[in-house]
Coordinates of C-alpha atoms in Angstrom, one line a residue:
X1 CA 0.0 0.0 0.0
X2 CA 1.6 3.3 -1.1
X3 CA 1.0 6.4 0.9
X4 CA 2.3 9.9 0.1
X5 CA 1.8 13.4 1.6
X6 CA 2.5 15.7 -1.4
X7 CA 1.4 18.9 0.5
X8 CA 2.6 19.8 4.0
X9 CA 1.9 22.9 6.0
X10 CA 4.4 24.9 7.8
X11 CA 3.2 23.3 11.0
X12 CA 4.3 19.9 9.7
X13 CA 7.6 21.0 8.4
X14 CA 8.6 23.7 11.0
X15 CA 7.0 22.5 14.2
X16 CA 7.0 18.7 13.7
X17 CA 10.2 18.9 11.7
X18 CA 8.8 16.5 9.1
X19 CA 10.9 16.3 5.9
X20 CA 8.6 17.4 3.0
X21 CA 10.5 15.5 0.3
X22 CA 10.6 12.4 2.5
X23 CA 6.9 12.2 3.3
X24 CA 5.9 13.5 -0.2
X25 CA 7.4 10.2 -1.4
X26 CA 6.7 8.0 1.6
X27 CA 3.7 9.0 3.7
X28 CA 4.3 6.2 6.1
X29 CA 7.3 8.2 7.4
X30 CA 4.7 10.2 9.3
X31 CA 3.7 7.1 11.1
X32 CA 7.4 6.6 12.1
X33 CA 7.3 10.0 13.9
X34 CA 4.2 9.1 16.0
X35 CA 4.6 8.2 19.6
X36 CA 4.8 4.3 19.7
X37 CA 1.7 4.2 22.0
X38 CA -0.3 6.1 19.4
X39 CA 0.7 4.3 16.2
X40 CA -1.9 1.6 16.5
X41 CA -4.8 4.0 17.1
X42 CA -3.7 6.2 14.3
X43 CA -3.4 3.3 11.9
X44 CA -6.8 1.9 12.9
X45 CA -8.4 5.4 12.4
X46 CA -6.8 5.8 9.0
X47 CA -7.8 2.3 7.9
X48 CA -11.4 2.8 9.2
X49 CA -11.6 6.2 7.4
X50 CA -10.3 4.7 4.2
X51 CA -12.7 1.7 4.4
X52 CA -15.8 3.8 5.3
X53 CA -14.8 7.0 3.6
X54 CA -15.7 8.9 6.8
X55 CA -13.9 11.7 8.5
X56 CA -10.8 10.9 10.4
X57 CA -10.7 12.8 13.7
X58 CA -7.8 11.9 16.0
X59 CA -5.5 13.2 18.7
X60 CA -1.9 11.8 18.8
X61 CA 1.6 12.6 19.9
X62 CA 4.5 13.2 17.6
X63 CA 8.1 12.6 18.8
X64 CA 10.4 15.2 17.4
X65 CA 14.0 14.3 16.5
X66 CA 15.1 16.2 19.7
X67 CA 12.9 13.9 21.8
X68 CA 10.3 16.5 22.5
X69 CA 6.7 15.3 22.4
X70 CA 4.1 17.5 20.6
X71 CA 0.4 16.8 20.6
X72 CA -1.6 17.0 17.3
X73 CA -5.3 17.0 16.6
X74 CA -6.0 16.0 13.0
X75 CA -9.3 16.1 11.2
X76 CA -9.4 15.1 7.5
X77 CA -12.0 13.9 5.0
X78 CA -11.1 11.1 2.6
X79 CA -11.9 11.4 -1.1
X80 CA -11.8 8.5 -3.4
X81 CA -10.5 9.1 -6.9
X82 CA -11.7 7.4 -10.1
X83 CA -8.7 5.1 -10.0
X84 CA -9.7 3.9 -6.5
X85 CA -6.9 5.7 -4.7
X86 CA -7.9 7.7 -1.7
X87 CA -6.5 11.1 -0.5
X88 CA -7.4 13.0 2.6
X89 CA -7.8 16.8 2.9
X90 CA -7.8 18.3 6.3
X91 CA -6.0 20.1 9.0
X92 CA -3.6 19.2 11.8
X93 CA -3.5 21.5 14.8
X94 CA -0.8 21.7 17.5
X95 CA -2.7 21.1 20.8
X96 CA 0.4 20.7 23.0
X97 CA -0.3 23.7 25.2
X98 CA -3.9 22.7 25.7
X99 CA -2.8 19.2 26.8
X100 CA -0.2 20.7 29.2
X101 CA -2.8 23.1 30.6
X102 CA -5.4 20.3 31.0
X103 CA -2.8 18.1 32.8
X104 CA -1.9 21.0 35.2
X105 CA -5.6 21.6 35.9
X106 CA -6.1 17.8 36.7
X107 CA -3.1 18.0 39.0
X108 CA -4.4 21.1 40.8
X109 CA -7.9 19.6 41.1
X110 CA -6.4 16.5 42.6
X111 CA -4.4 18.5 45.0
X112 CA -7.4 20.6 46.1
X113 CA -9.6 17.5 46.4
X114 CA -6.9 15.9 48.6
X115 CA -6.7 19.0 50.8
X116 CA -10.5 19.3 51.1
X117 CA -10.8 15.7 52.0
X118 CA -8.4 16.1 54.9
X119 CA -9.6 19.3 56.5
X120 CA -11.8 18.9 59.6
X121 CA -14.6 20.9 58.0
X122 CA -16.0 21.1 54.5
X123 CA -15.2 22.9 51.3
X124 CA -18.0 23.7 48.9
X125 CA -19.2 26.1 46.3
X126 CA -22.8 27.3 46.9
X127 CA -24.8 29.1 44.3
X128 CA -27.9 31.1 45.0
X129 CA -29.8 31.4 41.8
X130 CA -32.1 34.4 40.9
X131 CA -35.1 32.2 41.3
X132 CA -34.1 31.4 44.9
X133 CA -32.8 27.9 44.3
X134 CA -29.5 26.9 45.9
X135 CA -27.1 24.5 44.3
X136 CA -23.7 23.1 45.3
X137 CA -21.8 22.5 42.1
X138 CA -18.8 21.3 44.2
X139 CA -18.6 19.8 47.7
X140 CA -16.0 18.0 49.6
X141 CA -16.3 14.6 51.3
X142 CA -17.2 16.4 54.6
X143 CA -20.9 16.2 53.8
X144 CA -20.7 12.4 53.4
X145 CA -18.6 12.1 56.6
X146 CA -20.7 14.4 58.8
X147 CA -24.2 14.1 57.4
X148 CA -24.2 10.9 55.4
X149 CA -24.9 12.8 52.1
X150 CA -23.0 11.7 49.1
X151 CA -21.2 14.4 47.0
X152 CA -23.4 13.4 44.0
X153 CA -26.6 13.9 46.1
X154 CA -25.7 17.3 47.4
X155 CA -24.3 18.5 44.1
X156 CA -27.5 17.4 42.2
X157 CA -30.1 18.5 44.9
X158 CA -29.2 20.9 47.7
X159 CA -32.4 19.9 49.6
X160 CA -30.5 16.8 50.8
X161 CA -28.2 19.2 52.8
X162 CA -30.9 21.7 53.8
X163 CA -32.9 19.0 55.4
X164 CA -30.0 18.5 57.8
X165 CA -30.3 22.0 59.2
X166 CA -32.2 22.1 62.5
X167 CA -35.7 23.6 62.0
X168 CA -34.9 26.2 64.7
X169 CA -31.8 27.4 62.7
X170 CA -33.1 27.3 59.1
X171 CA -34.5 30.8 59.1
X172 CA -31.2 32.3 60.4
X173 CA -29.3 30.2 57.8
X174 CA -31.5 31.5 54.9
X175 CA -31.1 35.1 56.2
X176 CA -27.3 34.7 56.3
X177 CA -27.3 33.3 52.7
X178 CA -29.4 36.2 51.4
X179 CA -27.4 38.8 53.3
X180 CA -24.0 37.5 52.0
X181 CA -25.5 37.2 48.4
X182 CA -26.5 40.9 48.6
X183 CA -23.4 42.3 50.4
X184 CA -20.8 39.7 49.1
X185 CA -19.5 39.5 52.7
X186 CA -18.2 36.3 54.1
X187 CA -20.8 33.7 55.0
X188 CA -20.3 33.1 58.7
X189 CA -23.0 31.4 60.8
X190 CA -22.7 28.9 63.7

């Protein structure tokens, strides 16, 4: 099976350091530059796209000659010629910085989750909506530990937490919520 990449963008030649003459003659040279763990998925996606003539949409890593790893996101549409050969036209985007940012975010979230799980109290984000509803889009394990309410339960329906507030205290709690929403002062109630 012959493969060729007769047209390469500056991204392919300058960022990925692919040799235009080399891949113009032998498109499989591109596969050689892929991270070994991504070659199988790339080949499978390419074969599936060729067989079904459907869009190939894939993220993969390219290992530069320097050893640096860059992430690419390629989207291409196959076109079958009259002679039966197939060519793809599409784009490849460098998504390395997005991948690095996402990894840093995952690390930060893991760190914050670990800290929140080990403090004696709870950490949460409470939202008072204009219609008066309260939601907790984030909550720590404190609610499960202290009140027996799972994080999923409190994050999907705040009433599971509000039912835990003693009836004699609920009015003061609501007043404190409304006051802090209006003044943006710290919520502090015992």
